[in-house]
GROMACS .gro file of C-alpha atoms in nm:
model
  197
    1UNK     CA    1  -7.193  -9.109   0.266
    2UNK     CA    2  -7.228  -9.035   0.639
    3UNK     CA    3  -6.859  -9.122   0.691
    4UNK     CA    4  -6.755  -8.876   0.420
    5UNK     CA    5  -6.967  -8.596   0.572
    6UNK     CA    6  -6.828  -8.666   0.922
    7UNK     CA    7  -6.470  -8.671   0.790
    8UNK     CA    8  -6.516  -8.336   0.610
    9UNK     CA    9  -6.677  -8.186   0.923
   10UNK     CA   10  -6.386  -8.308   1.138
   11UNK     CA   11  -6.131  -8.155   0.898
   12UNK     CA   12  -6.311  -7.818   0.905
   13UNK     CA   13  -6.341  -7.827   1.283
   14UNK     CA   14  -5.969  -7.906   1.317
   15UNK     CA   15  -5.883  -7.620   1.082
   16UNK     CA   16  -6.102  -7.372   1.271
   17UNK     CA   17  -5.949  -7.469   1.604
   18UNK     CA   18  -5.600  -7.365   1.489
   19UNK     CA   19  -5.485  -7.004   1.466
   20UNK     CA   20  -5.322  -6.877   1.148
   21UNK     CA   21  -4.995  -7.042   1.235
   22UNK     CA   22  -4.766  -7.323   1.139
   23UNK     CA   23  -4.953  -7.654   1.121
   24UNK     CA   24  -5.297  -7.500   1.053
   25UNK     CA   25  -5.526  -7.635   0.781
   26UNK     CA   26  -5.769  -7.426   0.574
   27UNK     CA   27  -5.988  -7.455   0.264
   28UNK     CA   28  -6.056  -7.162   0.031
   29UNK     CA   29  -6.333  -7.111  -0.224
   30UNK     CA   30  -6.297  -6.848  -0.501
   31UNK     CA   31  -6.530  -6.724  -0.774
   32UNK     CA   32  -6.425  -6.478  -1.041
   33UNK     CA   33  -6.396  -6.343  -1.393
   34UNK     CA   34  -6.146  -6.451  -1.659
   35UNK     CA   35  -5.979  -6.239  -1.924
   36UNK     CA   36  -5.823  -6.460  -2.197
   37UNK     CA   37  -5.496  -6.336  -2.350
   38UNK     CA   38  -5.664  -6.286  -2.691
   39UNK     CA   39  -5.967  -6.096  -2.557
   40UNK     CA   40  -6.311  -6.209  -2.448
   41UNK     CA   41  -6.422  -6.316  -2.102
   42UNK     CA   42  -6.562  -6.589  -1.883
   43UNK     CA   43  -6.601  -6.723  -1.531
   44UNK     CA   44  -6.384  -6.925  -1.295
   45UNK     CA   45  -6.444  -7.127  -0.981
   46UNK     CA   46  -6.187  -7.295  -0.759
   47UNK     CA   47  -6.150  -7.474  -0.429
   48UNK     CA   48  -5.812  -7.491  -0.258
   49UNK     CA   49  -5.720  -7.691   0.053
   50UNK     CA   50  -5.401  -7.553   0.213
   51UNK     CA   51  -5.158  -7.639   0.489
   52UNK     CA   52  -4.960  -7.368   0.674
   53UNK     CA   53  -4.595  -7.471   0.665
   54UNK     CA   54  -4.499  -7.150   0.855
   55UNK     CA   55  -4.689  -6.864   1.016
   56UNK     CA   56  -4.674  -6.672   0.687
   57UNK     CA   57  -4.645  -6.949   0.423
   58UNK     CA   58  -4.870  -7.226   0.300
   59UNK     CA   59  -4.886  -7.492   0.032
   60UNK     CA   60  -5.202  -7.620  -0.129
   61UNK     CA   61  -5.378  -7.780  -0.420
   62UNK     CA   62  -5.599  -7.555  -0.631
   63UNK     CA   63  -5.874  -7.749  -0.808
   64UNK     CA   64  -6.042  -7.513  -1.050
   65UNK     CA   65  -6.244  -7.471  -1.364
   66UNK     CA   66  -6.282  -7.184  -1.610
   67UNK     CA   67  -6.516  -7.129  -1.905
   68UNK     CA   68  -6.435  -6.858  -2.161
   69UNK     CA   69  -6.543  -6.710  -2.492
   70UNK     CA   70  -6.249  -6.550  -2.676
   71UNK     CA   71  -6.115  -6.433  -3.013
   72UNK     CA   72  -6.459  -6.291  -3.094
   73UNK     CA   73  -6.466  -6.147  -3.445
   74UNK     CA   74  -6.767  -5.994  -3.619
   75UNK     CA   75  -6.697  -5.915  -3.984
   76UNK     CA   76  -6.951  -5.867  -4.267
   77UNK     CA   77  -7.237  -6.010  -4.060
   78UNK     CA   78  -7.028  -6.322  -3.986
   79UNK     CA   79  -6.939  -6.405  -3.625
   80UNK     CA   80  -6.655  -6.633  -3.520
   81UNK     CA   81  -6.543  -6.714  -3.167
   82UNK     CA   82  -6.349  -6.974  -2.975
   83UNK     CA   83  -6.514  -7.129  -2.672
   84UNK     CA   84  -6.291  -7.287  -2.411
   85UNK     CA   85  -6.347  -7.485  -2.095
   86UNK     CA   86  -6.068  -7.609  -1.873
   87UNK     CA   87  -6.002  -7.768  -1.541
   88UNK     CA   88  -5.686  -7.730  -1.337
   89UNK     CA   89  -5.503  -7.922  -1.069
   90UNK     CA   90  -5.224  -7.693  -0.953
   91UNK     CA   91  -4.989  -7.727  -0.655
   92UNK     CA   92  -4.956  -7.380  -0.497
   93UNK     CA   93  -4.733  -7.184  -0.262
   94UNK     CA   94  -4.831  -6.849  -0.103
   95UNK     CA   95  -4.625  -6.605   0.103
   96UNK     CA   96  -4.808  -6.361   0.335
   97UNK     CA   97  -4.680  -6.021   0.450
   98UNK     CA   98  -4.837  -6.039   0.797
   99UNK     CA   99  -4.564  -5.891   1.017
  100UNK     CA  100  -4.784  -5.612   1.159
  101UNK     CA  101  -5.048  -5.839   1.312
  102UNK     CA  102  -5.318  -5.668   1.102
  103UNK     CA  103  -5.633  -5.836   0.971
  104UNK     CA  104  -5.544  -5.697   0.624
  105UNK     CA  105  -5.270  -5.922   0.482
  106UNK     CA  106  -5.124  -5.898   0.128
  107UNK     CA  107  -4.985  -6.213  -0.035
  108UNK     CA  108  -4.795  -6.331  -0.342
  109UNK     CA  109  -4.774  -6.684  -0.474
  110UNK     CA  110  -4.735  -6.923  -0.761
  111UNK     CA  111  -4.784  -7.280  -0.864
  112UNK     CA  112  -4.750  -7.547  -1.128
  113UNK     CA  113  -4.974  -7.829  -1.238
  114UNK     CA  114  -5.197  -7.987  -1.501
  115UNK     CA  115  -5.467  -7.813  -1.706
  116UNK     CA  116  -5.733  -8.007  -1.897
  117UNK     CA  117  -5.843  -7.810  -2.203
  118UNK     CA  118  -6.129  -7.826  -2.451
  119UNK     CA  119  -6.155  -7.567  -2.731
  120UNK     CA  120  -6.435  -7.530  -2.984
  121UNK     CA  121  -6.435  -7.279  -3.272
  122UNK     CA  122  -6.776  -7.135  -3.362
  123UNK     CA  123  -6.831  -6.997  -3.714
  124UNK     CA  124  -7.163  -6.836  -3.806
  125UNK     CA  125  -7.096  -6.913  -4.177
  126UNK     CA  126  -7.136  -7.284  -4.101
  127UNK     CA  127  -7.489  -7.243  -3.969
  128UNK     CA  128  -7.372  -7.180  -3.613
  129UNK     CA  129  -7.215  -7.521  -3.570
  130UNK     CA  130  -6.865  -7.574  -3.428
  131UNK     CA  131  -6.623  -7.682  -3.698
  132UNK     CA  132  -6.291  -7.713  -3.514
  133UNK     CA  133  -6.229  -7.903  -3.194
  134UNK     CA  134  -5.928  -7.971  -2.975
  135UNK     CA  135  -5.931  -8.147  -2.640
  136UNK     CA  136  -5.602  -8.205  -2.465
  137UNK     CA  137  -5.415  -8.148  -2.142
  138UNK     CA  138  -5.115  -7.926  -2.075
  139UNK     CA  139  -4.870  -7.868  -1.794
  140UNK     CA  140  -4.870  -7.501  -1.693
  141UNK     CA  141  -4.833  -7.265  -1.404
  142UNK     CA  142  -4.967  -6.956  -1.238
  143UNK     CA  143  -4.844  -6.643  -1.063
  144UNK     CA  144  -5.074  -6.453  -0.829
  145UNK     CA  145  -5.109  -6.181  -0.571
  146UNK     CA  146  -5.376  -6.012  -0.366
  147UNK     CA  147  -5.488  -5.970  -0.008
  148UNK     CA  148  -5.687  -6.136   0.265
  149UNK     CA  149  -5.898  -5.937   0.507
  150UNK     CA  150  -6.024  -6.147   0.794
  151UNK     CA  151  -6.165  -6.460   0.628
  152UNK     CA  152  -6.218  -6.296   0.287
  153UNK     CA  153  -5.977  -6.301  -0.005
  154UNK     CA  154  -5.935  -6.101  -0.326
  155UNK     CA  155  -5.669  -6.158  -0.589
  156UNK     CA  156  -5.535  -6.157  -0.941
  157UNK     CA  157  -5.376  -6.461  -1.099
  158UNK     CA  158  -5.222  -6.521  -1.439
  159UNK     CA  159  -5.246  -6.879  -1.564
  160UNK     CA  160  -4.962  -6.962  -1.804
  161UNK     CA  161  -5.086  -7.248  -2.022
  162UNK     CA  162  -4.919  -7.355  -2.352
  163UNK     CA  163  -5.107  -7.310  -2.680
  164UNK     CA  164  -5.320  -7.587  -2.831
  165UNK     CA  165  -5.366  -7.697  -3.191
  166UNK     CA  166  -5.711  -7.654  -3.342
  167UNK     CA  167  -5.820  -7.953  -3.549
  168UNK     CA  168  -6.095  -8.016  -3.798
  169UNK     CA  169  -6.322  -8.321  -3.793
  170UNK     CA  170  -6.057  -8.516  -3.989
  171UNK     CA  171  -5.789  -8.445  -3.728
  172UNK     CA  172  -5.590  -8.203  -3.948
  173UNK     CA  173  -5.441  -7.900  -3.771
  174UNK     CA  174  -5.606  -7.573  -3.872
  175UNK     CA  175  -5.421  -7.334  -3.639
  176UNK     CA  176  -5.326  -7.266  -3.280
  177UNK     CA  177  -5.516  -7.114  -2.992
  178UNK     CA  178  -5.378  -6.945  -2.681
  179UNK     CA  179  -5.488  -7.095  -2.347
  180UNK     CA  180  -5.335  -6.843  -2.101
  181UNK     CA  181  -5.571  -6.617  -1.908
  182UNK     CA  182  -5.594  -6.364  -1.626
  183UNK     CA  183  -5.830  -6.438  -1.338
  184UNK     CA  184  -5.980  -6.181  -1.099
  185UNK     CA  185  -6.141  -6.351  -0.801
  186UNK     CA  186  -6.318  -6.299  -0.470
  187UNK     CA  187  -6.352  -6.568  -0.209
  188UNK     CA  188  -6.329  -6.679   0.149
  189UNK     CA  189  -6.167  -6.956   0.347
  190UNK     CA  190  -6.272  -7.188   0.627
  191UNK     CA  191  -6.028  -7.290   0.900
  192UNK     CA  192  -5.683  -7.167   0.982
  193UNK     CA  193  -5.801  -6.896   1.222
  194UNK     CA  194  -5.812  -6.524   1.146
  195UNK     CA  195  -5.525  -6.289   1.071
  196UNK     CA  196  -5.425  -6.053   1.349
  197UNK     CA  197  -5.343  -6.095   1.715
   0.00000   0.00000   0.00000
């Protein structure tokens, strides 16, 4: 355990010693709100180690999770909803518009990777128990944009994830559910130096 802690500390120290330039290493942490494509809401959390391939470009691996309640329908005192939890392992690329040397730097980016997905359908008519379940993984992608200001980061990202089949307890398909969602996040990063001169 001590070796792991020392290795992580050395990586952070190396990243902090480098300016925001080619060859720098940084790790970002984001927390935010999700808006599923069919309505509802939830939370997201991600960690993303990155490597600066140029002064204004980096590649990374976003490891994230999101939990959402969506497709909420209340009709005749009956409530139905779909509850979803997913994890993601997405290779990313970001381009920064930092030509002015300012500490405020807009960015755009994208990525592709693997999303693990678990969906449960809740129906109040069945005594509040989930009656449909689907757990599978999908290859998907994301597009994003936002800004960094000093060490802080704010952005929007749209996760494009293929639909899943909903299944009953016998494994029969009962419909499809959308897995795509918009994420609004705030965060910070460690290492890589600060923007500006």
